[in-house]
């Protein structure tokens, strides 16, 4: 876990410091509902200290060479690997992810982002000629990174790694609900010898620390991942200083099963992907669209798949799903289940309450609703729990219309026995990422391909060269080659 009890301190200008005004916030293990410690919640004054440090470090760090930054990144990777298991245990403790999943997916994917940042930086050309003009890309400046609790260290890494590679300095605010893994990550960066002031971490809540970051005049870019509601507030706050805002927000992704699919494969895979991370994933395919003539067969397969899921202690290797993050999230999901029942959707599996034998912890029954119509609450609102809705369609045009019929556009999924059909339908979906025929998450292509949304799912991109260029400003030097 964290070294030297750093949980109640912030990492600013290369050292661990106490908050300006102490304000403790209890951390609760969602599997046991027991308090496991406390962190300090920061203030605008703490953010200001961090921004001053980042601003002071920027002139020097921004001028480091590619090779110097590659050395820093490779030292971070080596230090990260030494703390790999510590970070995994912290994630399991703070947000309930099964320990095997924390290791195999949560922590590993974050490491992949640092390795991808090295690959991008090695090959990237920051300057080129365009006629007689020199086009120069340079680090944008001090960046505020505000991250969520569902993929705690991964979401920090997906922003931090390219920001550091680009030559930016940063102030990070992880979610106060799941800060432990980020505290260890700060220790990783310190041990790697990153220059002081380049990375700063201030814990706190959104209305205080998040607002202070978004409104700070000396922050040049805010990268935010979270709910659409909170993202709107961040953008409104940041607008006063005309800083760049990059956002990855909510999702309600559709999974279209075309009539020629093998339902025995497509339905279980769709259920599995919807329930991954206990359904607490923004790009989860939470709306399964099935041809109306195949709905009864698909429902039967989905029911059997959901009923076979093992929900239990995140420390048990057999558990596929752990608890939700908090009591608040548990109660929100329960209310949405009750709403689905009230709106006359058919409960295929699961339902309200905890799974049998789990009377403590924020566990939710893996739940499937069928005969959900496009106007129902469950078809429009992001739930963030292991809840899948099944919707019928008449033909391909109808399926595309339903899939595009929400305010979100983060991801889309298409299954077909004919890859040409899958490509054709995927091209019609208004979403930032399209997965064809169960293309896997968590592979190298995931940290290379751009990630971000259309519509109210956001306005920026993360991962690979696309995420890297979010942290660069463009300068045109005209007359560069004049005699």
Tab-separated table of C-alpha atoms in Angstrom:
chain	number	residue	atom	x	y	z
A	1	UNK	CA	0.000	0.000	0.000
A	2	UNK	CA	1.036	3.640	0.272
A	3	UNK	CA	4.386	4.418	1.842
A	4	UNK	CA	4.765	6.562	4.956
A	5	UNK	CA	1.032	7.175	5.370
A	6	UNK	CA	0.753	9.559	2.431
A	7	UNK	CA	-3.027	9.132	2.240
A	8	UNK	CA	-3.707	12.325	4.203
A	9	UNK	CA	-1.179	14.407	2.241
A	10	UNK	CA	-0.833	15.824	-1.252
A	11	UNK	CA	2.098	15.520	-3.619
A	12	UNK	CA	3.137	19.040	-4.641
A	13	UNK	CA	6.452	20.253	-6.068
A	14	UNK	CA	8.181	16.940	-5.514
A	15	UNK	CA	7.288	16.459	-1.832
A	16	UNK	CA	4.389	15.219	0.268
A	17	UNK	CA	2.689	18.125	2.001
A	18	UNK	CA	-0.157	18.592	4.444
A	19	UNK	CA	-3.309	20.354	3.247
A	20	UNK	CA	-3.724	24.055	3.924
A	21	UNK	CA	-6.863	23.268	5.931
A	22	UNK	CA	-7.208	19.649	7.144
A	23	UNK	CA	-10.482	18.011	6.134
A	24	UNK	CA	-10.651	14.230	6.390
A	25	UNK	CA	-12.835	12.028	4.219
A	26	UNK	CA	-13.472	8.398	5.195
A	27	UNK	CA	-12.832	5.654	2.657
A	28	UNK	CA	-15.182	2.681	2.664
A	29	UNK	CA	-14.467	-0.795	1.305
A	30	UNK	CA	-17.578	-1.466	-0.823
A	31	UNK	CA	-17.333	-5.226	-0.280
A	32	UNK	CA	-17.520	-4.979	3.509
A	33	UNK	CA	-18.986	-1.486	4.107
A	34	UNK	CA	-16.158	-0.967	6.600
A	35	UNK	CA	-14.061	2.189	6.873
A	36	UNK	CA	-10.530	1.431	5.702
A	37	UNK	CA	-8.891	4.800	6.293
A	38	UNK	CA	-9.182	8.424	5.308
A	39	UNK	CA	-7.773	10.942	2.904
A	40	UNK	CA	-7.618	14.706	3.088
A	41	UNK	CA	-9.917	16.728	0.870
A	42	UNK	CA	-8.140	19.653	-0.702
A	43	UNK	CA	-9.140	23.268	-1.186
A	44	UNK	CA	-8.668	25.972	-3.796
A	45	UNK	CA	-5.535	27.011	-1.888
A	46	UNK	CA	-4.067	23.522	-2.290
A	47	UNK	CA	-4.819	23.598	-6.014
A	48	UNK	CA	-3.144	26.990	-6.277
A	49	UNK	CA	0.020	25.622	-4.643
A	50	UNK	CA	0.045	22.745	-7.106
A	51	UNK	CA	-0.519	24.995	-10.120
A	52	UNK	CA	2.279	27.332	-9.032
A	53	UNK	CA	4.620	24.332	-8.816
A	54	UNK	CA	3.537	23.023	-12.222
A	55	UNK	CA	3.860	26.474	-13.806
A	56	UNK	CA	7.360	26.891	-12.357
A	57	UNK	CA	8.438	23.491	-13.696
A	58	UNK	CA	6.968	23.964	-17.174
A	59	UNK	CA	9.644	26.155	-18.847
A	60	UNK	CA	12.376	23.611	-18.114
A	61	UNK	CA	10.407	20.399	-18.590
A	62	UNK	CA	8.767	21.580	-21.815
A	63	UNK	CA	12.214	22.089	-23.317
A	64	UNK	CA	13.506	18.607	-22.535
A	65	UNK	CA	14.348	16.496	-25.541
A	66	UNK	CA	12.397	13.490	-26.718
A	67	UNK	CA	15.172	11.279	-25.432
A	68	UNK	CA	15.126	12.860	-21.984
A	69	UNK	CA	11.369	12.355	-21.682
A	70	UNK	CA	11.687	8.770	-22.899
A	71	UNK	CA	14.179	8.141	-20.094
A	72	UNK	CA	11.673	9.493	-17.567
A	73	UNK	CA	8.831	7.390	-18.996
A	74	UNK	CA	10.907	4.215	-18.964
A	75	UNK	CA	11.897	4.835	-15.347
A	76	UNK	CA	8.219	5.316	-14.502
A	77	UNK	CA	7.385	2.016	-16.204
A	78	UNK	CA	10.086	0.193	-14.227
A	79	UNK	CA	8.948	1.770	-10.951
A	80	UNK	CA	5.307	0.996	-11.781
A	81	UNK	CA	6.082	-2.676	-12.333
A	82	UNK	CA	7.664	-2.838	-8.878
A	83	UNK	CA	4.421	-1.580	-7.322
A	84	UNK	CA	2.084	-3.533	-9.650
A	85	UNK	CA	0.571	-5.758	-6.954
A	86	UNK	CA	0.261	-2.871	-4.486
A	87	UNK	CA	-1.760	-0.882	-6.998
A	88	UNK	CA	-3.995	-3.865	-7.762
A	89	UNK	CA	-4.764	-4.450	-4.095
A	90	UNK	CA	-5.520	-0.753	-3.624
A	91	UNK	CA	-8.019	-0.795	-6.506
A	92	UNK	CA	-9.763	-3.857	-5.105
A	93	UNK	CA	-9.952	-2.281	-1.674
A	94	UNK	CA	-11.181	1.134	-2.817
A	95	UNK	CA	-13.720	0.229	-5.520
A	96	UNK	CA	-14.410	-3.505	-5.249
A	97	UNK	CA	-12.938	-4.795	-8.490
A	98	UNK	CA	-12.143	-8.542	-8.177
A	99	UNK	CA	-8.437	-8.819	-7.430
A	100	UNK	CA	-7.764	-10.990	-10.471
A	101	UNK	CA	-9.466	-8.348	-12.643
A	102	UNK	CA	-7.559	-5.525	-10.963
A	103	UNK	CA	-4.288	-7.246	-11.856
A	104	UNK	CA	-5.126	-8.577	-15.293
A	105	UNK	CA	-7.065	-5.598	-16.632
A	106	UNK	CA	-7.147	-2.496	-14.426
A	107	UNK	CA	-3.451	-2.225	-13.571
A	108	UNK	CA	-2.172	-3.771	-16.776
A	109	UNK	CA	-4.110	-1.405	-19.028
A	110	UNK	CA	-2.679	1.590	-17.180
A	111	UNK	CA	0.803	0.197	-17.767
A	112	UNK	CA	-0.068	-0.208	-21.443
A	113	UNK	CA	-0.775	3.537	-21.653
A	114	UNK	CA	2.725	4.405	-20.448
A	115	UNK	CA	4.268	1.955	-22.896
A	116	UNK	CA	2.146	3.334	-25.726
A	117	UNK	CA	3.235	6.878	-24.825
A	118	UNK	CA	6.840	5.754	-25.306
A	119	UNK	CA	6.055	4.284	-28.714
A	120	UNK	CA	4.265	7.439	-29.843
A	121	UNK	CA	6.972	9.774	-28.564
A	122	UNK	CA	9.775	7.776	-30.182
A	123	UNK	CA	8.224	8.122	-33.647
A	124	UNK	CA	6.668	11.576	-33.359
A	125	UNK	CA	7.935	14.521	-35.394
A	126	UNK	CA	7.193	17.794	-33.626
A	127	UNK	CA	8.165	20.001	-36.591
A	128	UNK	CA	7.761	19.895	-40.359
A	129	UNK	CA	7.733	22.258	-43.314
A	130	UNK	CA	4.538	23.206	-45.161
A	131	UNK	CA	5.714	25.184	-48.139
A	132	UNK	CA	7.753	28.033	-46.679
A	133	UNK	CA	6.129	27.735	-43.255
A	134	UNK	CA	7.466	25.757	-40.327
A	135	UNK	CA	4.694	23.927	-38.466
A	136	UNK	CA	5.688	23.391	-34.851
A	137	UNK	CA	3.840	21.383	-32.245
A	138	UNK	CA	4.731	22.217	-28.656
A	139	UNK	CA	3.386	21.258	-25.220
A	140	UNK	CA	0.244	23.177	-24.359
A	141	UNK	CA	1.292	23.983	-20.786
A	142	UNK	CA	-0.068	23.114	-17.343
A	143	UNK	CA	-2.793	20.481	-17.514
A	144	UNK	CA	-5.492	19.688	-14.968
A	145	UNK	CA	-6.474	16.012	-15.051
A	146	UNK	CA	-9.763	15.099	-13.352
A	147	UNK	CA	-10.507	11.375	-13.250
A	148	UNK	CA	-13.299	8.997	-12.117
A	149	UNK	CA	-13.503	6.050	-9.753
A	150	UNK	CA	-14.515	3.177	-12.038
A	151	UNK	CA	-11.111	2.658	-13.701
A	152	UNK	CA	-9.077	4.663	-11.192
A	153	UNK	CA	-5.446	4.217	-12.200
A	154	UNK	CA	-6.193	3.487	-15.857
A	155	UNK	CA	-7.993	6.780	-16.335
A	156	UNK	CA	-5.149	8.706	-14.701
A	157	UNK	CA	-2.589	6.914	-16.875
A	158	UNK	CA	-4.540	7.479	-20.100
A	159	UNK	CA	-4.161	11.234	-19.508
A	160	UNK	CA	-0.912	11.450	-17.577
A	161	UNK	CA	1.274	9.328	-19.855
A	162	UNK	CA	0.693	11.373	-23.043
A	163	UNK	CA	0.806	14.657	-21.115
A	164	UNK	CA	4.250	13.830	-19.736
A	165	UNK	CA	5.394	12.523	-23.121
A	166	UNK	CA	4.285	15.748	-24.770
A	167	UNK	CA	6.276	17.882	-22.314
A	168	UNK	CA	3.408	19.181	-20.174
A	169	UNK	CA	3.260	19.538	-16.418
A	170	UNK	CA	0.162	18.377	-14.562
A	171	UNK	CA	-2.119	18.685	-11.567
A	172	UNK	CA	-4.138	15.511	-10.995
A	173	UNK	CA	-7.389	15.144	-9.065
A	174	UNK	CA	-8.454	11.509	-8.796
A	175	UNK	CA	-11.905	10.636	-7.554
A	176	UNK	CA	-12.173	11.007	-3.794
A	177	UNK	CA	-14.049	7.674	-3.834
A	178	UNK	CA	-11.041	5.735	-5.164
A	179	UNK	CA	-7.832	7.689	-4.492
A	180	UNK	CA	-5.533	5.002	-3.064
A	181	UNK	CA	-4.176	3.693	-6.368
A	182	UNK	CA	-3.391	7.241	-7.508
A	183	UNK	CA	-1.496	7.945	-4.282
A	184	UNK	CA	0.671	4.910	-4.997
A	185	UNK	CA	1.098	6.116	-8.585
A	186	UNK	CA	2.410	9.423	-7.197
A	187	UNK	CA	4.964	7.426	-5.203
A	188	UNK	CA	5.884	5.572	-8.401
A	189	UNK	CA	6.595	8.849	-10.196
A	190	UNK	CA	8.581	10.168	-7.253
A	191	UNK	CA	10.698	7.008	-7.122
A	192	UNK	CA	11.266	7.291	-10.882
A	193	UNK	CA	12.939	10.658	-10.338
A	194	UNK	CA	10.485	12.850	-12.233
A	195	UNK	CA	11.571	16.479	-11.758
A	196	UNK	CA	9.757	18.315	-8.995
A	197	UNK	CA	6.671	20.209	-10.018
A	198	UNK	CA	6.087	18.196	-13.189
A	199	UNK	CA	3.500	15.987	-11.482
A	200	UNK	CA	1.269	17.171	-8.654
A	201	UNK	CA	-1.615	15.399	-6.949
A	202	UNK	CA	-4.386	17.026	-4.916
A	203	UNK	CA	-7.211	14.863	-3.599
A	204	UNK	CA	-10.642	16.341	-3.198
A	205	UNK	CA	-14.202	16.514	-4.401
A	206	UNK	CA	-15.515	17.920	-7.660
A	207	UNK	CA	-17.302	21.023	-6.360
A	208	UNK	CA	-14.141	22.187	-4.576
A	209	UNK	CA	-10.925	20.835	-6.108
A	210	UNK	CA	-12.437	20.016	-9.504
A	211	UNK	CA	-13.934	23.502	-9.735
A	212	UNK	CA	-10.638	25.094	-8.665
A	213	UNK	CA	-8.790	23.231	-11.420
A	214	UNK	CA	-11.339	24.050	-14.116
A	215	UNK	CA	-11.435	27.730	-13.177
A	216	UNK	CA	-7.728	28.312	-12.543
A	217	UNK	CA	-6.340	30.930	-14.955
A	218	UNK	CA	-2.888	29.316	-15.017
A	219	UNK	CA	-4.142	25.919	-16.164
A	220	UNK	CA	-4.049	25.665	-19.956
A	221	UNK	CA	-6.033	22.465	-20.484
A	222	UNK	CA	-8.517	20.419	-18.470
A	223	UNK	CA	-8.981	16.762	-19.314
A	224	UNK	CA	-12.063	15.381	-17.598
A	225	UNK	CA	-13.598	11.923	-17.463
A	226	UNK	CA	-16.908	11.462	-15.693
A	227	UNK	CA	-20.625	12.007	-16.048
A	228	UNK	CA	-22.093	14.240	-18.708
A	229	UNK	CA	-23.722	16.361	-16.004
A	230	UNK	CA	-20.367	17.030	-14.324
A	231	UNK	CA	-18.670	17.510	-17.689
A	232	UNK	CA	-21.055	20.323	-18.572
A	233	UNK	CA	-20.169	22.090	-15.318
A	234	UNK	CA	-16.442	21.689	-16.009
A	235	UNK	CA	-16.836	23.136	-19.508
A	236	UNK	CA	-18.898	26.071	-18.264
A	237	UNK	CA	-16.345	26.832	-15.561
A	238	UNK	CA	-13.367	26.514	-17.908
A	239	UNK	CA	-14.953	28.776	-20.525
A	240	UNK	CA	-14.218	31.903	-18.488
A	241	UNK	CA	-10.475	31.496	-19.120
A	242	UNK	CA	-10.868	30.020	-22.631
A	243	UNK	CA	-8.746	26.993	-21.761
A	244	UNK	CA	-8.897	23.863	-23.833
A	245	UNK	CA	-11.279	21.211	-22.479
A	246	UNK	CA	-11.077	17.544	-23.429
A	247	UNK	CA	-13.854	15.315	-22.121
A	248	UNK	CA	-14.812	11.650	-22.068
A	249	UNK	CA	-18.315	11.448	-20.651
A	250	UNK	CA	-21.256	9.072	-20.376
A	251	UNK	CA	-22.403	6.310	-22.678
A	252	UNK	CA	-25.368	4.105	-23.527
A	253	UNK	CA	-23.817	1.889	-26.153
A	254	UNK	CA	-25.902	-0.321	-28.408
A	255	UNK	CA	-24.967	-3.874	-29.378
A	256	UNK	CA	-26.700	-4.768	-32.655
A	257	UNK	CA	-27.037	-8.503	-33.301
A	258	UNK	CA	-27.862	-8.854	-36.992
A	259	UNK	CA	-30.170	-11.740	-37.959
A	260	UNK	CA	-27.374	-13.916	-39.356
A	261	UNK	CA	-25.455	-14.192	-36.058
A	262	UNK	CA	-25.010	-17.319	-33.985
A	263	UNK	CA	-27.030	-16.300	-30.938
A	264	UNK	CA	-25.409	-19.004	-28.797
A	265	UNK	CA	-22.140	-17.065	-29.107
A	266	UNK	CA	-23.253	-13.477	-29.575
A	267	UNK	CA	-25.704	-13.222	-26.684
A	268	UNK	CA	-23.420	-14.588	-23.913
A	269	UNK	CA	-20.555	-12.423	-25.181
A	270	UNK	CA	-22.805	-9.364	-25.136
A	271	UNK	CA	-23.993	-10.098	-21.609
A	272	UNK	CA	-20.408	-10.593	-20.457
A	273	UNK	CA	-19.222	-7.297	-21.920
A	274	UNK	CA	-22.163	-5.430	-20.446
A	275	UNK	CA	-21.419	-6.779	-16.962
A	276	UNK	CA	-17.630	-6.257	-17.056
A	277	UNK	CA	-16.374	-4.298	-14.025
A	278	UNK	CA	-19.833	-4.797	-12.480
A	279	UNK	CA	-21.272	-2.751	-15.320
A	280	UNK	CA	-19.289	0.304	-14.221
A	281	UNK	CA	-17.808	1.045	-17.637
A	282	UNK	CA	-18.813	3.979	-19.802
A	283	UNK	CA	-18.547	2.073	-23.101
A	284	UNK	CA	-20.339	-1.075	-21.906
A	285	UNK	CA	-22.821	-2.403	-24.517
A	286	UNK	CA	-25.812	-1.995	-22.206
A	287	UNK	CA	-28.474	-2.061	-24.948
A	288	UNK	CA	-28.689	-5.375	-26.816
A	289	UNK	CA	-30.658	-4.996	-30.059
A	290	UNK	CA	-32.100	-8.278	-31.358
A	291	UNK	CA	-34.242	-8.923	-34.443
A	292	UNK	CA	-37.869	-9.269	-33.412
A	293	UNK	CA	-38.107	-12.826	-34.801
A	294	UNK	CA	-35.182	-13.960	-32.636
A	295	UNK	CA	-36.055	-12.247	-29.365
A	296	UNK	CA	-37.498	-15.265	-27.547
A	297	UNK	CA	-34.413	-17.374	-28.273
A	298	UNK	CA	-32.079	-14.532	-27.293
A	299	UNK	CA	-33.948	-13.956	-24.020
A	300	UNK	CA	-33.578	-17.592	-23.050
A	301	UNK	CA	-29.823	-17.551	-23.702
A	302	UNK	CA	-29.385	-14.246	-21.881
A	303	UNK	CA	-31.277	-15.504	-18.834
A	304	UNK	CA	-29.101	-18.590	-18.540
A	305	UNK	CA	-25.937	-16.513	-18.974
A	306	UNK	CA	-26.887	-13.988	-16.293
A	307	UNK	CA	-28.018	-16.653	-13.841
A	308	UNK	CA	-24.608	-18.346	-14.132
A	309	UNK	CA	-22.642	-15.248	-13.117
A	310	UNK	CA	-20.774	-15.517	-9.824
A	311	UNK	CA	-21.104	-12.426	-7.656
A	312	UNK	CA	-19.004	-12.393	-4.520
A	313	UNK	CA	-16.015	-11.231	-2.557
A	314	UNK	CA	-13.461	-9.468	-4.751
A	315	UNK	CA	-10.781	-11.476	-2.962
A	316	UNK	CA	-12.246	-14.773	-4.215
A	317	UNK	CA	-10.709	-15.864	-7.522
A	318	UNK	CA	-14.057	-17.391	-8.541
A	319	UNK	CA	-15.924	-14.096	-8.338
A	320	UNK	CA	-16.761	-12.564	-11.700
A	321	UNK	CA	-18.480	-9.490	-10.293
A	322	UNK	CA	-17.686	-7.551	-7.150
A	323	UNK	CA	-19.759	-4.823	-5.505
A	324	UNK	CA	-20.600	-1.386	-6.814
A	325	UNK	CA	-18.423	1.486	-5.631
A	326	UNK	CA	-20.638	2.973	-2.917
A	327	UNK	CA	-23.940	3.015	-1.085
A	328	UNK	CA	-25.022	5.980	-3.209
A	329	UNK	CA	-24.367	4.094	-6.443
A	330	UNK	CA	-26.063	0.949	-5.063
A	331	UNK	CA	-29.179	2.926	-4.190
A	332	UNK	CA	-29.204	4.669	-7.571
A	333	UNK	CA	-29.047	1.356	-9.429
A	334	UNK	CA	-31.763	-0.137	-7.234
A	335	UNK	CA	-34.009	2.833	-8.018
A	336	UNK	CA	-33.432	2.382	-11.750
A	337	UNK	CA	-34.309	-1.320	-11.480
A	338	UNK	CA	-37.547	-0.342	-9.763
A	339	UNK	CA	-38.165	2.224	-12.506
A	340	UNK	CA	-37.758	-0.454	-15.174
A	341	UNK	CA	-40.294	-2.648	-13.422
A	342	UNK	CA	-42.708	0.277	-13.048
A	343	UNK	CA	-42.397	1.063	-16.773
A	344	UNK	CA	-43.444	-2.537	-17.569
A	345	UNK	CA	-40.145	-3.863	-18.892
A	346	UNK	CA	-39.837	-7.620	-18.422
A	347	UNK	CA	-37.359	-8.830	-15.793
A	348	UNK	CA	-35.531	-11.715	-17.451
A	349	UNK	CA	-32.903	-12.268	-14.764
A	350	UNK	CA	-31.941	-10.721	-11.462
A	351	UNK	CA	-33.974	-7.805	-10.192
A	352	UNK	CA	-33.998	-5.649	-7.090
A	353	UNK	CA	-31.985	-6.385	-3.959
A	354	UNK	CA	-28.700	-8.131	-3.271
A	355	UNK	CA	-27.736	-11.565	-4.593
A	356	UNK	CA	-28.631	-14.492	-2.329
A	357	UNK	CA	-26.227	-14.931	0.566
A	358	UNK	CA	-24.717	-11.444	0.287
A	359	UNK	CA	-26.270	-9.332	2.999
A	360	UNK	CA	-23.362	-6.936	3.376
A	361	UNK	CA	-21.574	-4.951	0.706
A	362	UNK	CA	-22.914	-3.021	-2.266
A	363	UNK	CA	-23.606	-6.065	-4.404
A	364	UNK	CA	-26.213	-5.988	-7.170
A	365	UNK	CA	-27.922	-8.929	-8.847
A	366	UNK	CA	-26.875	-9.302	-12.507
A	367	UNK	CA	-30.091	-8.101	-14.124
A	368	UNK	CA	-31.560	-8.287	-17.614
A	369	UNK	CA	-34.673	-6.501	-18.815
A	370	UNK	CA	-36.400	-7.493	-22.065
A	371	UNK	CA	-39.106	-5.843	-24.172
A	372	UNK	CA	-37.572	-2.474	-23.431
A	373	UNK	CA	-38.767	0.280	-25.759
A	374	UNK	CA	-36.644	3.236	-26.904
A	375	UNK	CA	-38.473	5.784	-24.771
A	376	UNK	CA	-38.117	3.897	-21.484
A	377	UNK	CA	-35.786	5.283	-18.825
A	378	UNK	CA	-33.598	2.167	-18.970
A	379	UNK	CA	-33.048	2.711	-22.697
A	380	UNK	CA	-31.952	6.318	-22.286
A	381	UNK	CA	-30.125	6.723	-18.967
A	382	UNK	CA	-26.644	5.455	-18.184
A	383	UNK	CA	-27.055	3.044	-15.258
A	384	UNK	CA	-23.480	2.092	-14.289
A	385	UNK	CA	-24.345	-1.283	-12.829
A	386	UNK	CA	-24.712	-4.875	-14.119
A	387	UNK	CA	-27.974	-4.117	-15.916
A	388	UNK	CA	-28.577	-5.071	-19.566
A	389	UNK	CA	-31.654	-4.088	-21.566
A	390	UNK	CA	-32.829	-6.092	-24.571
A	391	UNK	CA	-34.649	-4.281	-27.369
A	392	UNK	CA	-36.181	-5.608	-30.572
A	393	UNK	CA	-35.866	-4.147	-34.063
A	394	UNK	CA	-37.681	-4.792	-37.361
A	395	UNK	CA	-34.894	-4.314	-39.893
A	396	UNK	CA	-31.431	-2.823	-40.289
A	397	UNK	CA	-32.683	0.755	-40.616
A	398	UNK	CA	-34.754	0.376	-37.473
A	399	UNK	CA	-31.764	-1.038	-35.560
A	400	UNK	CA	-29.554	1.887	-36.573
A	401	UNK	CA	-32.241	4.404	-35.638
A	402	UNK	CA	-32.652	2.839	-32.192
A	403	UNK	CA	-28.891	2.604	-31.671
A	404	UNK	CA	-28.431	6.294	-32.506
A	405	UNK	CA	-31.486	7.337	-30.526
A	406	UNK	CA	-29.842	8.590	-27.331
A	407	UNK	CA	-27.884	11.712	-26.385
A	408	UNK	CA	-24.763	9.554	-26.104
A	409	UNK	CA	-22.288	8.325	-28.704
A	410	UNK	CA	-19.316	6.744	-26.984
A	411	UNK	CA	-19.249	3.251	-28.491
A	412	UNK	CA	-21.240	0.886	-30.685
A	413	UNK	CA	-21.119	-2.862	-31.273
A	414	UNK	CA	-22.216	-4.877	-34.293
A	415	UNK	CA	-22.371	-8.661	-34.731
A	416	UNK	CA	-22.851	-10.348	-38.098
A	417	UNK	CA	-21.919	-13.568	-39.850
A	418	UNK	CA	-20.801	-11.369	-42.737
A	419	UNK	CA	-18.046	-8.902	-41.852
A	420	UNK	CA	-19.058	-6.675	-44.772
A	421	UNK	CA	-22.533	-6.290	-43.229
A	422	UNK	CA	-21.019	-5.545	-39.836
A	423	UNK	CA	-18.801	-2.864	-41.357
A	424	UNK	CA	-21.745	-1.319	-43.208
A	425	UNK	CA	-23.916	-1.067	-40.114
A	426	UNK	CA	-21.001	0.097	-37.969
A	427	UNK	CA	-20.356	2.945	-40.382
A	428	UNK	CA	-23.877	4.234	-39.712
A	429	UNK	CA	-23.502	4.406	-35.939
A	430	UNK	CA	-22.820	7.846	-34.452
A	431	UNK	CA	-20.201	6.805	-31.934
A	432	UNK	CA	-16.495	7.269	-31.361
A	433	UNK	CA	-15.571	3.592	-31.194
A	434	UNK	CA	-17.166	0.704	-33.062
A	435	UNK	CA	-16.465	-2.919	-32.134
A	436	UNK	CA	-17.205	-5.523	-34.822
A	437	UNK	CA	-17.902	-9.175	-34.011
A	438	UNK	CA	-16.708	-9.025	-30.409
A	439	UNK	CA	-13.370	-7.375	-31.174
A	440	UNK	CA	-11.551	-7.577	-27.853
A	441	UNK	CA	-11.069	-4.916	-25.231
A	442	UNK	CA	-7.763	-4.752	-23.418
A	443	UNK	CA	-5.457	-5.539	-26.328
A	444	UNK	CA	-2.638	-3.374	-27.692
A	445	UNK	CA	-5.005	-1.891	-30.276
A	446	UNK	CA	-7.148	-0.474	-27.462
A	447	UNK	CA	-4.401	1.870	-26.233
A	448	UNK	CA	-3.415	2.790	-29.787
A	449	UNK	CA	-6.880	3.455	-31.240
A	450	UNK	CA	-8.599	6.757	-30.370
A	451	UNK	CA	-11.121	6.673	-27.535
A	452	UNK	CA	-13.799	9.309	-27.125
A	453	UNK	CA	-17.347	10.118	-28.035
A	454	UNK	CA	-19.826	11.879	-30.256
A	455	UNK	CA	-22.670	14.062	-28.980
A	456	UNK	CA	-22.935	14.218	-25.174
A	457	UNK	CA	-20.304	11.499	-24.732
A	458	UNK	CA	-17.545	14.069	-25.048
A	459	UNK	CA	-15.401	16.134	-27.366
A	460	UNK	CA	-11.825	14.902	-27.121
A	461	UNK	CA	-9.814	11.754	-27.749
A	462	UNK	CA	-7.519	9.641	-25.614
A	463	UNK	CA	-5.040	6.870	-26.483
A	464	UNK	CA	-2.233	6.619	-28.988
A	465	UNK	CA	-1.201	9.534	-31.151
A	466	UNK	CA	-4.721	10.987	-30.938
A	467	UNK	CA	-4.529	11.355	-27.164
A	468	UNK	CA	-0.946	12.570	-27.371
A	469	UNK	CA	-1.880	15.445	-29.693
A	470	UNK	CA	-4.550	16.658	-27.236
A	471	UNK	CA	-1.610	17.966	-25.168
A	472	UNK	CA	0.081	19.866	-28.004
A	473	UNK	CA	-0.435	23.385	-29.322
A	474	UNK	CA	0.216	24.234	-32.978
A	475	UNK	CA	2.420	27.137	-34.057
A	476	UNK	CA	3.008	28.333	-37.623
A	477	UNK	CA	6.332	30.076	-38.266
A	478	UNK	CA	5.752	31.885	-41.577
A	479	UNK	CA	8.714	32.874	-43.717
A	480	UNK	CA	10.859	30.295	-41.954
A	481	UNK	CA	12.923	29.463	-45.028
A	482	UNK	CA	13.171	33.000	-46.405
A	483	UNK	CA	16.642	34.154	-47.332
